């Protein structure tokens, strides 16, 4: 977009780590009908008109593939206008000019960090008499150092409330990005839940700590009495160590500062341009001494992309319900404009592998269509000409080798979004990216019809990993070739939805399956069994599932899968007659299991099943996030198998629905509901007088399967009974 008259401006004198505040004063020349503020920045901004915030978008303009796409926002500011007006915009480093990523040498790190604190803004005033006045960024604007003395995504914020900005500094016009400007595409990041401090305690080391009772992504608002120069200083943590002391080693190099210098009197502060991942805060300094602090002075504010909650799960098991809650909190905490792996340490990147394993669950829990459409557009923008897709999107790492099950997000995510919402535009927009990914594998492999060569993550964090390795024992080329087949099959299905000729991919798929079966007639790990059965690559999928069941029971009814195998594990078991064993894994409380972290007090999903081990020690310090949503993908099995709610493939988006619940006597009841584009679907079952009682509501024509009997029904609520 070309902005008439608006030009990029920056401080004439670089403010360094201090966030600049840009300003423009103006006087109205009549009665206003409408006022629209359009703006974007190289960093993140907070705009105020006459001291009142414009809009609710936190960390605007958001995080996109900045070399190709920079969002701008528009705000209705009519109600903020006065006769004489002052417009100010504070610009922090944000993602754009952050020290992200932690890996050296990428074009992102080297190319963007040195850019200026740029601002582009246009205020359009429409008077009642029809006149228009446009106030745009140009040389007439002024700039000053702001109260934000430092702000960065990893390292937090330093704020001096006693500092008085004086807008008398000059700005320079410069050639900022213009051809890459796009209107706001994703969901805005907004403040969500507010959580009061649950308790304050003193650790064995004498530290003053406040527990909010929930691991969140966001920031802390503090209200206190202070005098000029007094300081509030906080540190953040997700967990306490085994001795009960404050633990921050897993934040790695992220400083996560919260340093506030007071003005006089009663004051309230919450950060403007950054966020943290945390459950606990340590009060390092407080006006009058840390002993003066009380929990009521601190409120944790959760941030996430403003998605509508659509899916709800509950059961007779308190532990399972806590898991369901943890999955929701894990999604919220990591869906902050980009589906990040974690929100706390010096990473917070849009890992494609995590996104593809969780996308189905994400679209059940929330209306995530708009969220993923924006992120997938960034993926298409970052895709290389040869079809390569990076390990993270935006692709800040620029890893020289693509990885199976990570790059496959290019195909899996659009398909799952289409499946969830029935809107073929996501396939239209992404189909080139989808088929180019498969074409990349075809061109890059060293063995025709398989995917060999290259460097892969394998079954990341598989529990059968050799000593000293993060990768499970599954054959990496087996995994890569399995996903090659799977992505090819989805390109075929997507192409047919769009009415395209996909005969070449159908022939390719047949060749991949034949080569796969010839190369791997036997499977040696749980994950290999899972992929062979779930992707229908085994010549006898039932035999593969039987082997999987034996392997699980032979090792004590434990999963040994990692990032690649775990999302499909329970599906394979229930699809091939082992639903009871699937429930045994779901309900298991000992390590390794979904419920083990619950027994250790988890309030989000962990990166490692044993992030806190049985003896209270930590799995590691360098890679041990306690808010890592990927393993929360198990919720799609609960929705789709335990409660039995799935869309009919010929009618995506739940235009028709299949409901085939699979109860288990170890639970007294289970409830699931899903707000679809066509209305509310509910599936509930419970024990009643020695039988199962099913209550099912559908807003559309549905196939209901109870005890193996198919019922074709029209919209309504239905009750069924069946023996245990």
Phi, psi and omega in degrees: 000140173260124181266114180300124175073339183282136178231153175290138176233155177214162177298137175295328176246119183301132181269002177066230180283347180283130179288126177282154172241123179264149182213153176213128176257146179202159181238135179287146180249019179171188181277131186270135172268318185203145176222127181237127177255122176247133180198162172205174184205161171268085188140212171236150187230160166229120181256140177227140174241116183056040176080003179246139186294137174270111179077177182245006184287111176273137179067029173296149008271017180086185186244114177232179173285088195300332178294337184244333190213124175228116182286148167237158183241156175233134182234138171278111183246020182306316184287352181264352185283149172230184177297308176252134192229151175228117177256125178231147178222120177263133184238118176257176185294321181056210176283327189301311185246022180288169170281004172299150346278175181286348180270138186278152164093359180282158179295331179297309183294315184283331188268333187255331186301326183276359180290158182282170173282081186273147178225138173229121185215152176211124176252119181255115180257124176246118182274162181298333180275006177095349178294150174238141175231132181243126177247114185239160175296129178199192184294345182282347178289160177239165184215156177209162164297145180256179175291341178280099186280341176196139175204130183203152186298314181278324195257003171084205188222141172241126189226133180242101183291341182276347180286135180249105178297139175238110186281077180230006179275150180277154174247159174243141172278139178215168182273084175275178180296136177229316181291343182265002182289134177226149175294159180310123183250320183273182174288144175289146171278127182224159171295138182240248183290148173245128187236121178285151175301127184281321182198155174240140180211165178251128182281167176304333178276001180087015181278142177266117188233140174244131180255124177271356175079356183210130174284124184226171167247127182162221180208178182247132172259129181241138175238126186203162170267135180207172175238156182308128176096342176289156191234138166250122180229126183236152168239160188237146177208154176267328185219165171255153180282179187295338177272355180091018179261160182296133188233121182232005185300329183284356172280350181056234186273358179293117183287329177048053182280149169218097186232113186239125175259129190282158160257192181272143170095194178285131185212152178232135180224136166222143183302154185256327197227023180204182178203168179227162166249125188192161166238326185246150166236144173253128180272105182274321176220148180206140178308123181085358180112147185297336180292347179277344183288144175227150184304327183297345180277354186236132176231127174274132181243118181278139176244143164193167177302141192278070180267149178275130177292130182238331185246143181220135178232142172204159184207180178282353182262116177300324180293318178294322177296322176296322176299315178301316178298318181298323179295318178297312181295325177295321178292313180301316185291339182248359175257069177249078182073329178226142177285091185276162177285322184202157184251006191244319188270186183279059180216271173056044185255160183276069184297125184291325180297316178298317183295318185288329179285339187254350191301322180295315177298318180304318183280351171272316182291321186222160169282095187253015183299310182293321179301310182287327179301319179292315182293321179291329174295324174294322178298314179299322179293325183271350180296136179285162180302328181277005177096353178305136173238132186287172180284335177227151176228126355305145190277075182282337186278328181051046178297139184290343183237134173285155179238135174300148180072348171261299177300336179294350172302335180299333181255315186294316185295312177300321181296317182291325177294319175298315180301322184283326189240348175072015182260108185289352180298331178294324177287321177300316183289330188253356188299321178299316177298320182296307185286331177294330176295313178297320178298323178299315180298315181302321181280330188272337185295152176265356178227117181304137175073005168230173173245100178241161184083174179082185181233129185232160174278347180063210176274079189304131180062023174301139185285350175263022182294143173298158181303132178085003182245146173273349184262138175295176186276359179295144180297122182296324178288331173299310180298313182298317181290325177297317179287330172302313178296315183297313180295322177298319180296325179285326174299320178298313181295319179295317180299321179293324175301321183273000179073030183260159176278112181242025184299326180294325178284329175296318177294319177299316181300315180299321179291321179297313181299316180297316180294321180298313183294325178289322185282324183234081178283348181221159184235141187245353180227165175301316182296321178297319176297317181300309183293319180298321181279315186291324179271005178058043180262338179288142175297333177225093184294328178297319179296321178295319178292322177299317178296318178301314181299318179296317181297322179293313182289325182294335180260017176095030181055058181230145171277150176230016184277163176244210184301328185278317185273328188299318183300332184257355189303305183292327178299315181297317180299310183288328179295333187242030169092014182240042181299322180298321178292323176300315177297325179299321177290318181298320187268357180296137181253340178280154175296140355269138180190166176292329184270347178302312178301327177299319179293341179262011175089015181298142174239004172217177178276139182267157174291322180240140178305322182248047175306324166243120185279172183306323183274004179092350177287166180264148179302313177197174175257331190275336184214075187213073179277141176255016173214084189221102200283347194306313183290351173291355177301345178301338181298331181293333174289322179294313176298311193272338181242302181302311176272338171082017184269115176219151173283150170284129188300327180285352179224068185298164182076016179065031172295328163228154187226148173247130180233109183227075186294149179234094182280169177218136187292347177286351173245139177281329179199160175210140180230139173221141174221150183216120175275104182265178176296343184250004178126186187273127172252132178230143174221119180228139171222149179203160175286135180209110178053046176077011180226168170272131174249124181250133173236119188229131177240133177226137177270356184224171173303140188217155168256117177250127181244116179235120179058033179086355180262129181270132176237120175270120187230160173262174182306139180156188177245135186228148179237138178222154174232145179207146180292153175301000000 
